[in-house]
């Protein structure tokens, strides 16, 4: 497969089936589409634009699961050491691919637990209020689970979440945060700030944040910096080691296509490994060379694995291994290049339809590729939910977030330019039917 040669300027787009099909023919990643199972609508693939919520099933997932079930049936407990992919060290098979995926060193990442569980375990280590340094800064309306986690840790330390959890709001009349305002707020809080923790991409608006810039500002005032990468992992070309956040965590069921509620990932920067940071300990975080000595004193692994508490959930990891192998073959650089072009085409289609109907759509996701990923979030004038229901009735799978945001994400791993063109045709039908 070759590299990308497409221009990203929108003047090159055409709202024709022939143009969309030509783009798909030129797409060096086009074969990956055939590796996924699509929901069907009216005898053909649905237009599936909700990979930002739950990715499609890789065709190879069933065989991967069957391998582990067969080994369990044939070997019983001996599968821990004699399965085709031994269960005892199963998570280690995922480490190198995970490091490549998020731009980390292998020792900085571990696949374990679920997203919010990982956030809680990392907050134990990186939210350490002391004196007047007690506040957590985040964006207004991160995914609610993050807000609950932050507030619970603040309360656990005997502090008031209403005073210590600081949520940044966009300027009046704007929908997304300005980077300079985030940096200014970090410096304004200064010595009161214990932790800055943003999403890599905001789940509601689709805004991508500057991980490197936010991290540098947090460190300048003496605070830790962490990121929830639920909507960034597998979506953005991440460089966690170089950008330097203290920690990060992510799920794998969105852009990473690893199945509903699947295992999650965590990152702890190299500078914190092997240190005496406080953490909640468990058997699987103990030095693996001495784990079966069953000693009473915890001896942490010298890697991010020290934050593990339990052994690997092999069945979801089997699917995740398939997904990571696909990302290794596709490469995040190429996926991101296609994503910029693909989402750009969707934006161009929507804006053209909006202009023809009195500006009925307002895309609130930033247009700058440096501030956005695959997702577009759209405000609709009038009865927006009716448009969403109309799209659903015509085989478009997107989602609605109250009170008035329609979200959709053409995923470069399996969505096509023809999907985008077909979406535009359906959208025009829905508008015509409602007028």
Short mmCIF file of C-alpha atoms in Angstrom, two decimals, residues 244-434:
data_model
loop_
_atom_site.label_atom_id
_atom_site.label_comp_id
_atom_site.label_asym_id
_atom_site.label_seq_id
_atom_site.Cartn_x
_atom_site.Cartn_y
_atom_site.Cartn_z
CA UNK A 244 5.06 14.51 28.23
CA UNK A 245 1.76 14.17 30.14
CA UNK A 246 2.15 12.40 33.46
CA UNK A 247 -0.60 9.89 32.69
CA UNK A 248 -3.37 9.02 30.30
CA UNK A 249 -6.08 6.40 29.96
CA UNK A 250 -8.45 5.28 27.22
CA UNK A 251 -11.09 2.74 26.28
CA UNK A 252 -10.83 0.41 23.29
CA UNK A 253 -14.42 0.02 22.12
CA UNK A 254 -14.70 3.25 20.15
CA UNK A 255 -12.15 3.91 17.41
CA UNK A 256 -10.20 0.82 18.49
CA UNK A 257 -13.00 -1.61 17.53
CA UNK A 258 -12.44 -4.05 20.40
CA UNK A 259 -16.03 -4.73 21.43
CA UNK A 260 -18.59 -3.34 23.89
CA UNK A 261 -17.11 -2.70 27.34
CA UNK A 262 -13.76 -4.13 26.28
CA UNK A 263 -10.49 -3.85 28.15
CA UNK A 264 -8.88 -0.39 28.42
CA UNK A 265 -5.40 1.12 28.35
CA UNK A 266 -3.21 3.27 30.56
CA UNK A 267 -0.04 5.33 30.14
CA UNK A 268 2.36 6.48 32.86
CA UNK A 269 5.29 8.57 31.70
CA UNK A 270 8.75 7.04 32.03
CA UNK A 271 9.86 9.61 34.60
CA UNK A 272 7.38 8.19 37.12
CA UNK A 273 8.29 4.53 36.69
CA UNK A 274 10.17 2.93 39.52
CA UNK A 275 9.39 5.84 41.86
CA UNK A 276 7.55 5.83 45.18
CA UNK A 277 4.33 7.35 43.86
CA UNK A 278 1.38 6.15 45.93
CA UNK A 279 -0.79 3.59 44.18
CA UNK A 280 -3.38 0.97 44.95
CA UNK A 281 -1.57 -2.35 44.75
CA UNK A 282 -2.66 -5.78 43.55
CA UNK A 283 -1.06 -9.12 42.78
CA UNK A 284 -0.70 -8.52 39.04
CA UNK A 285 1.28 -5.32 39.64
CA UNK A 286 3.84 -7.24 41.69
CA UNK A 287 7.23 -8.11 40.18
CA UNK A 288 6.35 -10.93 37.78
CA UNK A 289 9.61 -12.77 38.49
CA UNK A 290 8.59 -13.18 42.14
CA UNK A 291 4.79 -13.13 41.84
CA UNK A 292 4.32 -16.81 42.60
CA UNK A 293 6.40 -16.61 45.75
CA UNK A 294 3.23 -15.08 47.23
CA UNK A 295 5.25 -12.75 49.46
CA UNK A 296 3.25 -10.43 51.75
CA UNK A 297 5.08 -7.20 50.78
CA UNK A 298 4.25 -5.59 47.44
CA UNK A 299 7.18 -5.19 45.06
CA UNK A 300 5.94 -3.16 42.08
CA UNK A 301 6.87 -3.85 38.49
CA UNK A 302 9.30 -1.21 37.13
CA UNK A 303 6.83 -0.38 34.34
CA UNK A 304 3.26 0.85 33.95
CA UNK A 305 2.28 -2.73 34.80
CA UNK A 306 2.79 -1.73 38.45
CA UNK A 307 -0.67 -0.12 38.26
CA UNK A 308 -2.30 -3.48 37.43
CA UNK A 309 -4.24 -5.10 40.23
CA UNK A 310 -5.79 -8.15 38.56
CA UNK A 311 -4.88 -10.74 35.96
CA UNK A 312 -5.73 -10.26 32.31
CA UNK A 313 -9.35 -10.55 31.04
CA UNK A 314 -8.34 -12.82 28.18
CA UNK A 315 -11.56 -12.95 26.17
CA UNK A 316 -11.87 -9.19 25.54
CA UNK A 317 -8.10 -9.00 25.10
CA UNK A 318 -8.37 -11.57 22.29
CA UNK A 319 -10.52 -9.19 20.27
CA UNK A 320 -8.32 -6.24 21.20
CA UNK A 321 -5.29 -8.13 19.90
CA UNK A 322 -7.03 -8.46 16.52
CA UNK A 323 -7.81 -4.73 16.49
CA UNK A 324 -4.28 -3.71 17.41
CA UNK A 325 -2.91 -5.90 14.62
CA UNK A 326 -5.12 -3.99 12.18
CA UNK A 327 -3.81 -0.66 13.45
CA UNK A 328 -0.24 -1.91 13.09
CA UNK A 329 -0.89 -2.76 9.45
CA UNK A 330 -2.76 0.46 8.68
CA UNK A 331 -0.51 2.83 10.64
CA UNK A 332 -1.82 5.85 12.54
CA UNK A 333 -0.07 8.29 10.22
CA UNK A 334 -1.93 6.96 7.19
CA UNK A 335 -5.21 6.61 9.08
CA UNK A 336 -4.98 10.19 10.24
CA UNK A 337 -4.21 11.45 6.74
CA UNK A 338 -7.29 9.71 5.39
CA UNK A 339 -9.39 10.90 8.34
CA UNK A 340 -8.60 14.56 7.67
CA UNK A 341 -9.68 14.14 4.07
CA UNK A 342 -12.74 11.99 4.85
CA UNK A 343 -14.14 14.21 7.61
CA UNK A 344 -13.29 17.24 5.50
CA UNK A 345 -15.46 15.83 2.73
CA UNK A 346 -18.32 15.23 5.20
CA UNK A 347 -18.03 18.80 6.49
CA UNK A 348 -18.05 20.14 2.94
CA UNK A 349 -21.15 18.11 2.05
CA UNK A 350 -23.03 19.26 5.17
CA UNK A 351 -22.06 22.89 4.74
CA UNK A 352 -23.23 22.84 1.13
CA UNK A 353 -26.61 21.41 2.11
CA UNK A 354 -26.87 23.86 5.00
CA UNK A 355 -26.22 26.84 2.73
CA UNK A 356 -28.97 25.65 0.38
CA UNK A 357 -31.43 25.58 3.29
CA UNK A 358 -30.86 28.88 5.02
CA UNK A 359 -27.94 27.85 7.19
CA UNK A 360 -29.84 25.22 9.14
CA UNK A 361 -26.69 23.44 10.39
CA UNK A 362 -23.89 24.80 12.57
CA UNK A 363 -20.87 22.51 12.84
CA UNK A 364 -19.36 23.30 16.24
CA UNK A 365 -16.31 21.05 15.85
CA UNK A 366 -13.27 23.19 14.95
CA UNK A 367 -12.37 23.19 11.27
CA UNK A 368 -8.63 23.14 12.00
CA UNK A 369 -7.37 19.51 11.77
CA UNK A 370 -5.04 20.29 14.68
CA UNK A 371 -8.12 20.82 16.84
CA UNK A 372 -10.33 17.98 15.67
CA UNK A 373 -10.45 14.29 14.84
CA UNK A 374 -12.92 12.21 12.85
CA UNK A 375 -16.03 13.43 14.68
CA UNK A 376 -18.30 16.29 13.64
CA UNK A 377 -20.82 17.71 16.11
CA UNK A 378 -23.70 19.64 14.60
CA UNK A 379 -26.30 22.03 15.99
CA UNK A 380 -29.51 21.99 13.96
CA UNK A 381 -31.95 24.86 13.74
CA UNK A 382 -35.51 23.97 14.64
CA UNK A 383 -36.47 20.39 15.49
CA UNK A 384 -33.07 18.80 15.28
CA UNK A 385 -34.11 15.50 16.78
CA UNK A 386 -36.52 15.06 13.88
CA UNK A 387 -33.58 15.19 11.47
CA UNK A 388 -31.76 12.58 13.57
CA UNK A 389 -34.80 10.29 13.54
CA UNK A 390 -35.18 10.77 9.80
CA UNK A 391 -31.56 9.82 9.20
CA UNK A 392 -31.97 6.74 11.38
CA UNK A 393 -35.08 5.70 9.44
CA UNK A 394 -33.02 5.83 6.23
CA UNK A 395 -30.17 3.64 7.44
CA UNK A 396 -27.77 6.23 8.85
CA UNK A 397 -26.30 5.25 12.22
CA UNK A 398 -25.23 8.40 14.07
CA UNK A 399 -26.18 9.66 17.52
CA UNK A 400 -28.00 12.42 19.34
CA UNK A 401 -26.81 14.14 22.50
CA UNK A 402 -29.23 16.25 24.46
CA UNK A 403 -30.23 18.93 24.21
CA UNK A 404 -29.38 19.60 20.56
CA UNK A 405 -26.18 18.00 19.24
CA UNK A 406 -26.00 15.48 16.38
CA UNK A 407 -22.69 13.59 16.40
CA UNK A 408 -21.18 11.57 13.57
CA UNK A 409 -17.73 10.22 12.79
CA UNK A 410 -16.60 8.71 9.49
CA UNK A 411 -13.91 6.30 10.68
CA UNK A 412 -10.96 5.97 8.29
CA UNK A 413 -10.37 2.30 9.06
CA UNK A 414 -13.68 1.21 7.51
CA UNK A 415 -15.75 4.15 6.25
CA UNK A 416 -15.60 5.23 2.62
CA UNK A 417 -16.03 8.40 0.62
CA UNK A 418 -19.07 6.78 -0.92
CA UNK A 419 -20.53 6.49 2.60
CA UNK A 420 -20.13 10.25 2.95
CA UNK A 421 -21.70 10.94 -0.43
CA UNK A 422 -24.63 8.61 0.32
CA UNK A 423 -25.10 10.37 3.66
CA UNK A 424 -25.46 13.69 1.85
CA UNK A 425 -28.13 12.21 -0.40
CA UNK A 426 -30.05 10.85 2.59
CA UNK A 427 -29.75 14.15 4.46
CA UNK A 428 -31.27 16.02 1.53
CA UNK A 429 -34.13 13.50 1.41
CA UNK A 430 -34.81 13.91 5.11
CA UNK A 431 -34.86 17.72 4.82
CA UNK A 432 -37.16 17.57 1.80
CA UNK A 433 -39.54 15.20 3.62
CA UNK A 434 -39.71 17.52 6.62
#
